[in-house]
């Protein structure tokens, strides 16, 4: 079992334990939190919590178990759709409950596993468990993803997402009625200070811009079209919650569980509806769309019937 004993450098005094471990030992923040929660960290001989702040002159003792590297396991996924495929790209319609790629702690189905089960080979650039992945959707978000099959497509698409030349349109149902009915939320997003799985609007976060427009209003809820200018983790969910209109069905960011139950939702009403980009081989502008899956369509039917 690996273990380290080391002093806290002056530059990390006052830093959270999990953040300090990430910087000092190269852990992910999630793994650092898991090690701390498991009792693997002491500060000057006392057991530490992940949110504790490191005092000056302190000494850390860290013990952990190495985790097996995630790997792609071929696994067919019901309702997994291939919208388009050629020699360079494959555009998929991802169901909710499916991760983009394997990761530590996730044992469910993945996009790469579903593609492997279907005999689709992806680009080989990058870590083995993320080969071909140029962007991601949350596990609980359904809709369109493009995956690179060739190395040329991987490089070109990664650059396109970084330079924000990809058009990403989402539809979401939020609680209440945004005022104004259309607008822009420009607020930086970073990790939540006290919850390792959440993100939040923070002063020191990364720049994040969300454009929204109301498509339809219901009693107590609204269907919005979202244009993402940036692509931060949980961006739409964080921005709408900060705007006091959380995505319906999203308890992590404050959704009303009573409304979720009435609509039959067990995940956030959020769908990657349209994806447009320059094809990495031809340069032609291509656009793909995805219909709402059954659970989201049912929730809309209920709302429209009120």
Short mmCIF file of C-alpha atoms in Angstrom, two decimals:
data_model
loop_
_atom_site.label_atom_id
_atom_site.label_comp_id
_atom_site.label_asym_id
_atom_site.label_seq_id
_atom_site.Cartn_x
_atom_site.Cartn_y
_atom_site.Cartn_z
CA UNK A 1 0.00 0.00 0.00
CA UNK A 2 1.63 3.29 -1.07
CA UNK A 3 2.33 5.89 1.63
CA UNK A 4 3.96 9.31 1.76
CA UNK A 5 5.13 11.49 4.61
CA UNK A 6 5.81 15.10 3.73
CA UNK A 7 5.75 18.66 5.10
CA UNK A 8 3.19 21.18 3.93
CA UNK A 9 4.94 23.77 1.73
CA UNK A 10 4.35 27.43 2.51
CA UNK A 11 2.49 27.89 -0.76
CA UNK A 12 -0.23 25.44 0.30
CA UNK A 13 -0.84 26.75 3.81
CA UNK A 14 -4.59 27.35 4.20
CA UNK A 15 -5.44 25.07 1.27
CA UNK A 16 -8.09 22.34 1.60
CA UNK A 17 -6.64 18.89 2.23
CA UNK A 18 -8.06 17.37 -0.96
CA UNK A 19 -6.80 20.26 -3.10
CA UNK A 20 -3.36 20.05 -1.50
CA UNK A 21 -3.11 16.31 -2.15
CA UNK A 22 -4.03 16.89 -5.78
CA UNK A 23 -1.20 19.38 -6.17
CA UNK A 24 1.42 17.58 -4.09
CA UNK A 25 0.83 13.99 -5.21
CA UNK A 26 -0.84 14.43 -8.60
CA UNK A 27 -4.15 12.90 -7.46
CA UNK A 28 -7.42 13.89 -9.05
CA UNK A 29 -9.57 15.95 -6.70
CA UNK A 30 -12.08 13.11 -6.60
CA UNK A 31 -9.46 10.51 -5.67
CA UNK A 32 -7.92 12.86 -3.09
CA UNK A 33 -11.35 13.24 -1.47
CA UNK A 34 -11.87 9.47 -1.49
CA UNK A 35 -8.49 8.86 0.18
CA UNK A 36 -9.28 11.44 2.85
CA UNK A 37 -12.81 10.13 3.44
CA UNK A 38 -11.34 6.65 3.90
CA UNK A 39 -9.17 7.92 6.76
CA UNK A 40 -5.96 7.85 4.76
CA UNK A 41 -4.74 11.33 5.70
CA UNK A 42 -3.41 12.68 8.99
CA UNK A 43 -2.14 16.18 9.73
CA UNK A 44 0.36 16.26 12.60
CA UNK A 45 -0.94 12.86 13.67
CA UNK A 46 -4.63 13.77 13.66
CA UNK A 47 -7.11 12.35 11.16
CA UNK A 48 -8.05 14.96 8.55
CA UNK A 49 -11.25 15.69 6.65
CA UNK A 50 -11.09 16.66 2.99
CA UNK A 51 -12.35 20.21 3.68
CA UNK A 52 -9.87 20.89 6.51
CA UNK A 53 -7.42 23.72 5.87
CA UNK A 54 -3.71 23.00 6.25
CA UNK A 55 -2.01 24.96 9.04
CA UNK A 56 1.54 26.34 8.69
CA UNK A 57 4.41 24.06 9.67
CA UNK A 58 2.23 20.93 9.57
CA UNK A 59 3.21 17.43 8.49
CA UNK A 60 1.11 15.17 6.27
CA UNK A 61 0.94 11.39 6.39
CA UNK A 62 -0.93 9.89 3.41
CA UNK A 63 -1.77 6.24 2.80
CA UNK A 64 -3.85 4.97 -0.10
CA UNK A 65 -4.66 2.01 -2.32
CA UNK A 66 -3.86 2.32 -5.99
CA UNK A 67 -6.86 1.91 -8.25
CA UNK A 68 -6.84 -0.15 -11.39
CA UNK A 69 -6.74 2.06 -14.46
CA UNK A 70 -10.15 2.36 -16.14
CA UNK A 71 -10.55 0.36 -19.33
CA UNK A 72 -13.07 0.24 -22.13
CA UNK A 73 -15.33 -2.80 -21.77
CA UNK A 74 -17.43 -3.58 -24.87
CA UNK A 75 -21.05 -3.49 -23.77
CA UNK A 76 -24.16 -3.00 -25.90
CA UNK A 77 -26.41 -0.22 -24.60
CA UNK A 78 -30.20 -0.19 -25.18
CA UNK A 79 -31.48 2.90 -27.02
CA UNK A 80 -27.93 3.85 -28.02
CA UNK A 81 -28.15 5.44 -31.45
CA UNK A 82 -25.60 6.10 -34.20
CA UNK A 83 -26.81 9.21 -36.04
CA UNK A 84 -23.94 9.44 -38.53
CA UNK A 85 -20.74 7.55 -39.26
CA UNK A 86 -17.94 7.87 -41.81
CA UNK A 87 -14.20 7.16 -41.86
CA UNK A 88 -13.40 10.12 -39.58
CA UNK A 89 -16.25 10.60 -37.13
CA UNK A 90 -19.20 8.91 -35.50
CA UNK A 91 -22.07 10.98 -34.09
CA UNK A 92 -24.03 9.18 -31.40
CA UNK A 93 -27.29 9.78 -29.57
CA UNK A 94 -26.39 9.01 -25.96
CA UNK A 95 -29.09 7.81 -23.57
CA UNK A 96 -29.15 9.04 -19.98
CA UNK A 97 -27.28 6.78 -17.58
CA UNK A 98 -24.32 6.34 -19.93
CA UNK A 99 -20.92 7.97 -19.32
CA UNK A 100 -18.80 9.26 -22.17
CA UNK A 101 -15.84 7.06 -21.21
CA UNK A 102 -14.66 4.83 -18.35
CA UNK A 103 -13.41 6.55 -15.20
CA UNK A 104 -12.42 5.59 -11.69
CA UNK A 105 -15.53 4.91 -9.64
CA UNK A 106 -17.87 4.49 -12.63
CA UNK A 107 -18.97 0.92 -13.32
CA UNK A 108 -21.87 1.61 -15.67
CA UNK A 109 -22.09 1.67 -19.48
CA UNK A 110 -20.05 4.10 -21.59
CA UNK A 111 -20.18 5.56 -25.08
CA UNK A 112 -16.81 4.01 -25.93
CA UNK A 113 -17.97 0.63 -24.61
CA UNK A 114 -21.13 0.79 -26.70
CA UNK A 115 -19.13 1.72 -29.81
CA UNK A 116 -16.66 -1.10 -29.17
CA UNK A 117 -19.54 -3.56 -28.83
CA UNK A 118 -20.82 -2.36 -32.20
CA UNK A 119 -17.41 -2.87 -33.81
CA UNK A 120 -16.67 0.85 -34.21
CA UNK A 121 -12.99 1.71 -33.81
CA UNK A 122 -12.07 5.17 -32.54
CA UNK A 123 -8.92 7.29 -32.69
CA UNK A 124 -5.97 6.06 -30.63
CA UNK A 125 -4.74 9.45 -29.40
CA UNK A 126 -4.88 10.06 -25.66
CA UNK A 127 -5.30 7.75 -22.66
CA UNK A 128 -6.69 4.32 -23.58
CA UNK A 129 -9.95 4.88 -21.70
CA UNK A 130 -10.66 8.18 -23.51
CA UNK A 131 -9.46 7.53 -27.04
CA UNK A 132 -11.53 9.43 -29.59
CA UNK A 133 -13.38 11.51 -26.98
CA UNK A 134 -13.30 15.22 -27.89
CA UNK A 135 -16.14 16.39 -25.59
CA UNK A 136 -18.45 14.88 -22.99
CA UNK A 137 -22.01 14.88 -21.70
CA UNK A 138 -22.96 14.31 -18.07
CA UNK A 139 -24.12 10.78 -17.29
CA UNK A 140 -27.65 12.07 -16.63
CA UNK A 141 -27.80 14.16 -19.82
CA UNK A 142 -29.00 12.61 -23.07
CA UNK A 143 -28.32 13.63 -26.64
CA UNK A 144 -25.64 14.16 -29.26
CA UNK A 145 -21.92 13.52 -29.01
CA UNK A 146 -19.31 13.34 -31.75
CA UNK A 147 -16.44 10.88 -31.35
CA UNK A 148 -13.30 10.93 -33.50
CA UNK A 149 -12.45 7.78 -35.47
CA UNK A 150 -9.29 9.07 -37.17
CA UNK A 151 -6.28 10.85 -35.69
CA UNK A 152 -6.88 13.76 -38.06
CA UNK A 153 -10.45 14.12 -36.83
CA UNK A 154 -9.34 13.94 -33.19
CA UNK A 155 -6.84 16.79 -33.59
CA UNK A 156 -9.20 18.94 -35.66
CA UNK A 157 -12.22 18.47 -33.40
CA UNK A 158 -10.26 19.01 -30.19
CA UNK A 159 -9.08 22.32 -31.63
CA UNK A 160 -12.61 23.24 -32.74
CA UNK A 161 -14.04 22.68 -29.25
CA UNK A 162 -11.16 24.59 -27.66
CA UNK A 163 -11.60 27.51 -30.06
CA UNK A 164 -15.40 27.42 -29.58
CA UNK A 165 -16.23 26.98 -33.26
CA UNK A 166 -18.66 24.13 -32.53
CA UNK A 167 -22.34 25.07 -32.12
CA UNK A 168 -23.93 23.19 -29.19
CA UNK A 169 -27.67 23.62 -28.64
CA UNK A 170 -29.38 22.06 -25.64
CA UNK A 171 -33.00 22.01 -24.54
CA UNK A 172 -33.85 22.03 -20.86
CA UNK A 173 -36.91 22.43 -18.69
CA UNK A 174 -36.26 24.66 -15.69
CA UNK A 175 -38.34 25.60 -12.70
CA UNK A 176 -40.15 28.92 -12.91
CA UNK A 177 -39.93 31.54 -15.64
CA UNK A 178 -36.61 33.28 -16.29
CA UNK A 179 -36.73 37.07 -16.31
CA UNK A 180 -35.89 38.20 -18.92
CA UNK A 181 -37.28 35.39 -21.07
CA UNK A 182 -34.06 35.38 -23.12
CA UNK A 183 -30.62 36.42 -22.05
CA UNK A 184 -27.01 35.53 -21.27
CA UNK A 185 -25.49 34.22 -18.06
CA UNK A 186 -21.81 35.14 -17.87
CA UNK A 187 -20.42 33.81 -14.59
CA UNK A 188 -17.22 31.85 -13.84
CA UNK A 189 -17.57 28.24 -12.73
CA UNK A 190 -15.28 26.30 -10.39
CA UNK A 191 -15.48 23.41 -7.97
CA UNK A 192 -17.93 23.76 -5.11
CA UNK A 193 -16.05 24.66 -1.94
CA UNK A 194 -17.71 22.04 0.26
CA UNK A 195 -19.01 19.34 -2.12
CA UNK A 196 -16.52 17.30 -4.14
CA UNK A 197 -19.09 16.28 -6.78
CA UNK A 198 -20.60 19.72 -7.39
CA UNK A 199 -19.59 22.86 -9.23
CA UNK A 200 -20.62 26.43 -8.51
CA UNK A 201 -20.30 30.02 -9.64
CA UNK A 202 -17.06 31.14 -8.00
CA UNK A 203 -14.99 34.29 -8.28
CA UNK A 204 -11.87 32.30 -9.20
CA UNK A 205 -13.61 29.89 -11.59
CA UNK A 206 -13.16 29.50 -15.34
CA UNK A 207 -15.03 31.88 -17.64
CA UNK A 208 -18.40 30.38 -18.55
CA UNK A 209 -21.05 31.83 -20.86
CA UNK A 210 -24.56 30.45 -21.40
CA UNK A 211 -27.16 31.97 -23.76
CA UNK A 212 -30.79 30.98 -23.20
CA UNK A 213 -34.17 31.60 -24.83
CA UNK A 214 -37.61 30.58 -23.60
CA UNK A 215 -39.37 28.31 -26.11
CA UNK A 216 -42.48 27.47 -24.09
CA UNK A 217 -43.88 28.40 -20.67
CA UNK A 218 -45.94 26.17 -18.38
CA UNK A 219 -47.36 26.69 -14.89
CA UNK A 220 -44.24 26.74 -12.74
CA UNK A 221 -41.76 25.69 -15.44
CA UNK A 222 -40.25 26.72 -18.78
CA UNK A 223 -38.74 24.94 -21.78
CA UNK A 224 -35.51 26.72 -22.78
CA UNK A 225 -33.14 26.54 -25.71
CA UNK A 226 -29.54 26.86 -24.58
CA UNK A 227 -26.55 27.90 -26.68
CA UNK A 228 -23.27 27.13 -24.96
CA UNK A 229 -20.40 29.48 -25.68
CA UNK A 230 -18.12 27.55 -23.31
CA UNK A 231 -18.28 23.94 -22.19
CA UNK A 232 -17.62 23.67 -18.46
CA UNK A 233 -18.60 20.64 -16.41
CA UNK A 234 -22.27 20.93 -15.34
CA UNK A 235 -22.36 24.43 -16.92
CA UNK A 236 -26.06 24.59 -17.77
CA UNK A 237 -27.07 23.03 -14.47
CA UNK A 238 -24.86 25.39 -12.45
CA UNK A 239 -25.83 28.54 -14.35
CA UNK A 240 -29.56 27.87 -14.25
CA UNK A 241 -29.41 27.04 -10.52
CA UNK A 242 -27.44 30.22 -9.88
CA UNK A 243 -30.14 32.07 -11.85
CA UNK A 244 -32.67 30.51 -9.40
CA UNK A 245 -34.19 28.33 -12.10
CA UNK A 246 -32.65 24.86 -11.61
CA UNK A 247 -33.18 22.19 -14.23
CA UNK A 248 -36.26 20.15 -13.37
CA UNK A 249 -35.29 16.71 -12.05
CA UNK A 250 -31.84 17.83 -10.84
CA UNK A 251 -31.73 17.43 -7.03
CA UNK A 252 -27.95 18.02 -6.93
CA UNK A 253 -28.58 21.64 -7.91
CA UNK A 254 -31.78 22.32 -6.02
CA UNK A 255 -34.65 20.94 -8.11
CA UNK A 256 -38.00 20.42 -6.34
CA UNK A 257 -38.39 16.63 -5.81
CA UNK A 258 -42.19 16.95 -5.76
CA UNK A 259 -42.25 18.36 -9.28
CA UNK A 260 -39.75 15.75 -10.45
CA UNK A 261 -41.96 12.96 -9.10
CA UNK A 262 -45.07 14.43 -10.72
CA UNK A 263 -43.29 14.45 -14.09
CA UNK A 264 -41.85 10.96 -13.60
CA UNK A 265 -38.26 12.19 -13.80
CA UNK A 266 -35.31 10.45 -12.18
CA UNK A 267 -32.69 12.68 -13.86
CA UNK A 268 -32.37 16.27 -15.02
CA UNK A 269 -34.52 17.42 -17.96
CA UNK A 270 -31.55 18.28 -20.15
CA UNK A 271 -30.94 17.13 -23.72
CA UNK A 272 -28.17 17.85 -26.24
CA UNK A 273 -30.57 18.58 -29.08
CA UNK A 274 -28.36 19.88 -31.90
CA UNK A 275 -24.65 19.73 -32.76
CA UNK A 276 -22.98 21.56 -35.65
CA UNK A 277 -19.33 21.77 -36.71
CA UNK A 278 -17.01 21.83 -39.71
CA UNK A 279 -16.38 18.26 -40.84
CA UNK A 280 -12.71 17.51 -40.07
CA UNK A 281 -12.04 16.08 -43.56
CA UNK A 282 -14.12 18.16 -45.96
CA UNK A 283 -14.55 21.38 -43.98
CA UNK A 284 -18.26 21.32 -44.83
CA UNK A 285 -20.57 22.59 -42.08
CA UNK A 286 -22.64 19.66 -40.80
CA UNK A 287 -25.59 19.69 -38.42
CA UNK A 288 -27.16 16.83 -36.49
CA UNK A 289 -30.31 16.82 -34.34
CA UNK A 290 -31.80 14.49 -31.75
CA UNK A 291 -35.42 14.03 -30.68
CA UNK A 292 -36.36 14.00 -27.01
CA UNK A 293 -36.18 10.54 -25.41
CA UNK A 294 -39.32 9.01 -23.92
CA UNK A 295 -38.85 10.22 -20.32
CA UNK A 296 -38.36 13.85 -21.33
CA UNK A 297 -41.20 13.73 -23.86
CA UNK A 298 -43.51 12.32 -21.18
CA UNK A 299 -42.63 15.12 -18.76
CA UNK A 300 -43.44 17.70 -21.45
CA UNK A 301 -46.79 16.02 -22.11
CA UNK A 302 -47.66 16.29 -18.42
CA UNK A 303 -46.65 19.95 -18.31
CA UNK A 304 -48.63 20.79 -21.44
CA UNK A 305 -51.70 19.11 -20.02
CA UNK A 306 -51.83 21.33 -16.94
#
